[in-house]
PDB file of C-alpha atoms in Angstrom:
ATOM      1  CA  MET A   2      83.009  96.149 109.437  1.00 79.00           C
ATOM      2  CA  VAL A   3      81.406  98.724 107.184  1.00 82.00           C
ATOM      3  CA  LEU A   4      83.694 100.678 104.842  1.00 84.00           C
ATOM      4  CA  PRO A   5      83.010 104.395 104.595  1.00 85.00           C
ATOM      5  CA  THR A   6      81.608 105.880 101.411  1.00 87.00           C
ATOM      6  CA  LEU A   7      83.005 108.701  99.323  1.00 89.00           C
ATOM      7  CA  GLY A   8      82.359 112.063 100.833  1.00 88.00           C
ATOM      8  CA  ARG A   9      83.368 115.696 100.610  1.00 91.00           C
ATOM      9  CA  GLY A  10      86.640 115.012 102.399  1.00 91.00           C
ATOM     10  CA  THR A  11      87.841 112.532  99.775  1.00 91.00           C
ATOM     11  CA  ARG A  12      87.067 114.951  96.992  1.00 91.00           C
ATOM     12  CA  LEU A  13      88.853 117.746  98.807  1.00 95.00           C
ATOM     13  CA  LEU A  14      91.867 115.427  99.326  1.00 95.00           C
ATOM     14  CA  ALA A  15      91.993 114.589  95.598  1.00 95.00           C
ATOM     15  CA  LEU A  16      91.726 118.273  94.691  1.00 96.00           C
ATOM     16  CA  THR A  17      94.524 119.199  97.065  1.00 97.00           C
ATOM     17  CA  TYR A  18      96.707 116.421  95.637  1.00 97.00           C
ATOM     18  CA  GLY A  19      96.035 117.652  92.088  1.00 96.00           C
ATOM     19  CA  LEU A  20      96.962 121.246  92.973  1.00 97.00           C
ATOM     20  CA  ALA A  21     100.196 120.124  94.645  1.00 96.00           C
ATOM     21  CA  LEU A  22     101.023 117.938  91.637  1.00 95.00           C
ATOM     22  CA  PHE A  23     100.533 120.793  89.180  1.00 93.00           C
ATOM     23  CA  PHE A  24     102.740 123.019  91.320  1.00 94.00           C
ATOM     24  CA  TRP A  25     105.451 120.361  91.447  1.00 92.00           C
ATOM     25  CA  LEU A  26     105.330 119.759  87.688  1.00 89.00           C
ATOM     26  CA  SER A  27     106.262 123.415  87.100  1.00 88.00           C
ATOM     27  CA  LEU A  28     109.388 123.260  89.288  1.00 87.00           C
ATOM     28  CA  GLU A  29     112.859 122.419  88.010  1.00 84.00           C
ATOM     29  CA  ASP A  30     113.433 119.436  90.277  1.00 82.00           C
ATOM     30  CA  THR A  31     115.491 116.355  89.456  1.00 84.00           C
ATOM     31  CA  SER A  32     115.461 114.524  92.806  1.00 91.00           C
ATOM     32  CA  VAL A  33     113.696 111.204  93.068  1.00 94.00           C
ATOM     33  CA  ALA A  34     112.069 111.601  96.527  1.00 95.00           C
ATOM     34  CA  PRO A  35     109.300 114.057  95.515  1.00 95.00           C
ATOM     35  CA  VAL A  36     108.283 112.105  92.430  1.00 96.00           C
ATOM     36  CA  VAL A  37     108.107 108.848  94.438  1.00 96.00           C
ATOM     37  CA  ALA A  38     105.997 110.649  97.079  1.00 97.00           C
ATOM     38  CA  PHE A  39     103.650 111.927  94.381  1.00 97.00           C
ATOM     39  CA  GLY A  40     103.517 108.450  92.786  1.00 97.00           C
ATOM     40  CA  PHE A  41     102.657 106.971  96.171  1.00 97.00           C
ATOM     41  CA  GLY A  42      99.947 109.586  96.691  1.00 97.00           C
ATOM     42  CA  LEU A  43      98.521 108.928  93.247  1.00 97.00           C
ATOM     43  CA  ALA A  44      98.437 105.200  93.879  1.00 97.00           C
ATOM     44  CA  ILE A  45      96.734 105.724  97.244  1.00 96.00           C
ATOM     45  CA  LEU A  46      94.137 107.998  95.675  1.00 96.00           C
ATOM     46  CA  ILE A  47      93.359 105.668  92.801  1.00 96.00           C
ATOM     47  CA  ILE A  48      93.150 102.549  94.972  1.00 96.00           C
ATOM     48  CA  GLY A  49      91.353 104.241  97.868  1.00 93.00           C
ATOM     49  CA  LEU A  50      88.804 106.163  95.802  1.00 94.00           C
ATOM     50  CA  THR A  51      88.083 103.153  93.565  1.00 94.00           C
ATOM     51  CA  THR A  52      87.642 100.862  96.588  1.00 93.00           C
ATOM     52  CA  LEU A  53      85.349 103.295  98.398  1.00 92.00           C
ATOM     53  CA  ASP A  54      83.380 103.903  95.234  1.00 92.00           C
ATOM     54  CA  LYS A  55      82.838 100.200  94.497  1.00 92.00           C
ATOM     55  CA  ILE A  56      82.367  98.655  97.953  1.00 91.00           C
ATOM     56  CA  GLY A  57      81.981 101.648 100.268  1.00 88.00           C
ATOM     57  CA  GLY A  58      79.040 101.389 102.626  1.00 88.00           C
ATOM     58  CA  GLN A  59      78.903  97.603 102.395  1.00 90.00           C
ATOM     59  CA  TRP A  60      79.496  95.178 105.225  1.00 89.00           C
ATOM     60  CA  LEU A  61      82.753  93.209 105.041  1.00 87.00           C
ATOM     61  CA  THR A  62      83.511  90.061 106.998  1.00 88.00           C
ATOM     62  CA  VAL A  63      86.862  89.719 108.738  1.00 86.00           C
ATOM     63  CA  ARG A  64      88.329  87.484 106.023  1.00 87.00           C
ATOM     64  CA  HIS A  65      87.174  89.823 103.261  1.00 91.00           C
ATOM     65  CA  PHE A  66      88.603  92.851 105.020  1.00 89.00           C
ATOM     66  CA  PHE A  67      91.860  90.946 105.612  1.00 88.00           C
ATOM     67  CA  ALA A  68      92.048  89.986 101.914  1.00 92.00           C
ATOM     68  CA  LEU A  69      91.233  93.583 100.963  1.00 94.00           C
ATOM     69  CA  THR A  70      94.145  94.937 103.002  1.00 94.00           C
ATOM     70  CA  VAL A  71      96.629  92.494 101.486  1.00 95.00           C
ATOM     71  CA  LEU A  72      95.425  92.998  97.875  1.00 96.00           C
ATOM     72  CA  SER A  73      95.301  96.757  98.337  1.00 96.00           C
ATOM     73  CA  GLY A  74      98.875  96.658  99.622  1.00 97.00           C
ATOM     74  CA  VAL A  75     100.053  94.733  96.612  1.00 97.00           C
ATOM     75  CA  ALA A  76      98.212  97.109  94.278  1.00 97.00           C
ATOM     76  CA  LEU A  77      99.662 100.062  96.186  1.00 97.00           C
ATOM     77  CA  GLY A  78     103.228  98.818  95.747  1.00 97.00           C
ATOM     78  CA  LEU A  79     102.819  98.061  92.081  1.00 97.00           C
ATOM     79  CA  GLY A  80     100.835 101.257  91.483  1.00 97.00           C
ATOM     80  CA  THR A  81     103.457 103.402  93.172  1.00 97.00           C
ATOM     81  CA  SER A  82     106.161 102.170  90.851  1.00 97.00           C
ATOM     82  CA  VAL A  83     104.059 102.598  87.723  1.00 97.00           C
ATOM     83  CA  ALA A  84     102.633 105.991  88.807  1.00 97.00           C
ATOM     84  CA  THR A  85     106.152 107.246  89.583  1.00 97.00           C
ATOM     85  CA  ALA A  86     107.410 106.218  86.168  1.00 97.00           C
ATOM     86  CA  VAL A  87     104.425 107.888  84.473  1.00 96.00           C
ATOM     87  CA  LEU A  88     104.943 111.112  86.465  1.00 96.00           C
ATOM     88  CA  MET A  89     108.640 111.089  85.526  1.00 94.00           C
ATOM     89  CA  PHE A  90     107.669 110.698  81.858  1.00 94.00           C
ATOM     90  CA  PHE A  91     105.128 113.553  82.016  1.00 91.00           C
ATOM     91  CA  LYS A  92     107.579 115.861  83.726  1.00 91.00           C
ATOM     92  CA  ASN A  93     110.160 115.117  81.010  1.00 89.00           C
ATOM     93  CA  ALA A  94     107.576 115.705  78.299  1.00 88.00           C
ATOM     94  CA  ARG A  95     106.365 118.947  79.884  1.00 86.00           C
ATOM     95  CA  HIS A  96     109.797 120.518  80.310  1.00 80.00           C
ATOM     96  CA  ALA A  97     111.332 119.174  77.063  1.00 79.00           C
ATOM     97  CA  HIS A  98     114.964 119.933  77.909  1.00 76.00           C
ATOM     98  CA  LEU A  99     117.957 118.751  75.921  1.00 79.00           C
ATOM     99  CA  PHE A 100     118.873 116.692  78.983  1.00 82.00           C
ATOM    100  CA  PRO A 101     115.675 115.391  80.653  1.00 85.00           C
ATOM    101  CA  ASP A 102     114.991 115.770  84.371  1.00 84.00           C
ATOM    102  CA  TYR A 103     114.632 112.011  84.657  1.00 91.00           C
ATOM    103  CA  PRO A 104     116.680 109.931  82.187  1.00 91.00           C
ATOM    104  CA  THR A 105     115.168 106.894  80.528  1.00 93.00           C
ATOM    105  CA  GLY A 106     117.381 104.571  82.571  1.00 95.00           C
ATOM    106  CA  MET A 107     115.938 106.020  85.784  1.00 95.00           C
ATOM    107  CA  ILE A 108     112.355 105.509  84.564  1.00 95.00           C
ATOM    108  CA  VAL A 109     113.101 101.902  83.564  1.00 96.00           C
ATOM    109  CA  ALA A 110     114.826 101.316  86.921  1.00 96.00           C
ATOM    110  CA  MET A 111     111.690 102.554  88.674  1.00 95.00           C
ATOM    111  CA  LEU A 112     109.606 100.038  86.682  1.00 96.00           C
ATOM    112  CA  GLU A 113     112.076  97.277  87.520  1.00 96.00           C
ATOM    113  CA  ARG A 114     111.321  97.850  91.175  1.00 95.00           C
ATOM    114  CA  ALA A 115     107.576  97.160  90.700  1.00 96.00           C
ATOM    115  CA  PRO A 116     107.585  93.488  91.712  1.00 96.00           C
ATOM    116  CA  TRP A 117     109.546  94.171  94.910  1.00 97.00           C
ATOM    117  CA  TRP A 118     107.408  97.153  95.774  1.00 97.00           C
ATOM    118  CA  GLY A 119     104.362  94.944  95.196  1.00 97.00           C
ATOM    119  CA  VAL A 120     105.741  92.406  97.659  1.00 97.00           C
ATOM    120  CA  ALA A 121     106.548  95.136 100.172  1.00 97.00           C
ATOM    121  CA  GLY A 122     103.034  96.564  99.759  1.00 96.00           C
ATOM    122  CA  GLY A 123     101.496  93.136 100.239  1.00 97.00           C
ATOM    123  CA  LEU A 124     103.504  92.631 103.431  1.00 97.00           C
ATOM    124  CA  LEU A 125     102.454  96.085 104.654  1.00 96.00           C
ATOM    125  CA  GLY A 126      98.827  95.215 103.925  1.00 95.00           C
ATOM    126  CA  LEU A 127      99.255  91.894 105.702  1.00 95.00           C
ATOM    127  CA  SER A 128     100.722  93.595 108.773  1.00 96.00           C
ATOM    128  CA  LEU A 129      97.970  96.222 108.830  1.00 94.00           C
ATOM    129  CA  GLY A 130      95.308  93.531 108.497  1.00 91.00           C
ATOM    130  CA  LEU A 131      96.831  91.439 111.275  1.00 92.00           C
ATOM    131  CA  GLY A 132      97.241  94.498 113.478  1.00 92.00           C
ATOM    132  CA  TRP A 133      93.624  95.465 112.917  1.00 88.00           C
ATOM    133  CA  LEU A 134      92.503  91.935 113.682  1.00 85.00           C
ATOM    134  CA  ALA A 135      94.572  91.836 116.903  1.00 87.00           C
ATOM    135  CA  MET A 136      93.179  95.219 118.056  1.00 87.00           C
ATOM    136  CA  ARG A 137      89.665  94.106 117.243  1.00 80.00           C
ATOM    137  CA  ARG A 138      89.992  90.898 119.242  1.00 73.00           C
ATOM    138  CA  LYS A 139      91.539  92.771 122.128  1.00 69.00           C
ATOM    139  CA  GLU A 140      88.577  95.191 122.226  1.00 66.00           C
ATOM    140  CA  ASN A 141      86.089  92.292 122.210  1.00 64.00           C
ATOM    141  CA  GLU A 142      87.742  90.481 125.143  1.00 60.00           C
ATOM    142  CA  ARG A 143      86.268  91.185 128.523  1.00 55.00           C
ATOM    143  CA  PRO A 144      88.483  91.462 131.589  1.00 51.00           C
ATOM    144  CA  VAL A 145      88.063  88.639 134.085  1.00 48.00           C
TER     145      VAL A 145
END
């Protein structure tokens, strides 16, 4: 399998994410769901763009692709937790209220979830890799 390379679409996706993030940072929002979604998006962008930049356009064997999906899933889970905590911190720093939008305990609790989110991401990567492998084998089989 050959991984795609970076193109205009990936740059447009990153720009759209950045604009949405700047819009969200200006809102007075204290719910956790949007910041986790933005943290997930940031982790996907960092992992995806870095992967496509470093090994995009190269041929990957099945075992390398399978390992890439699992390791990317682990990195995505860990990265989501860390990116969410960083975004919470930056929103607190930008607004500078007497009572922050996201208290320190909430930020620390988000970081405490990092190992479990890493495990969940690894299992998601494992399932996507196995699903891709099963679909690939099914396509290569010829009907009798």
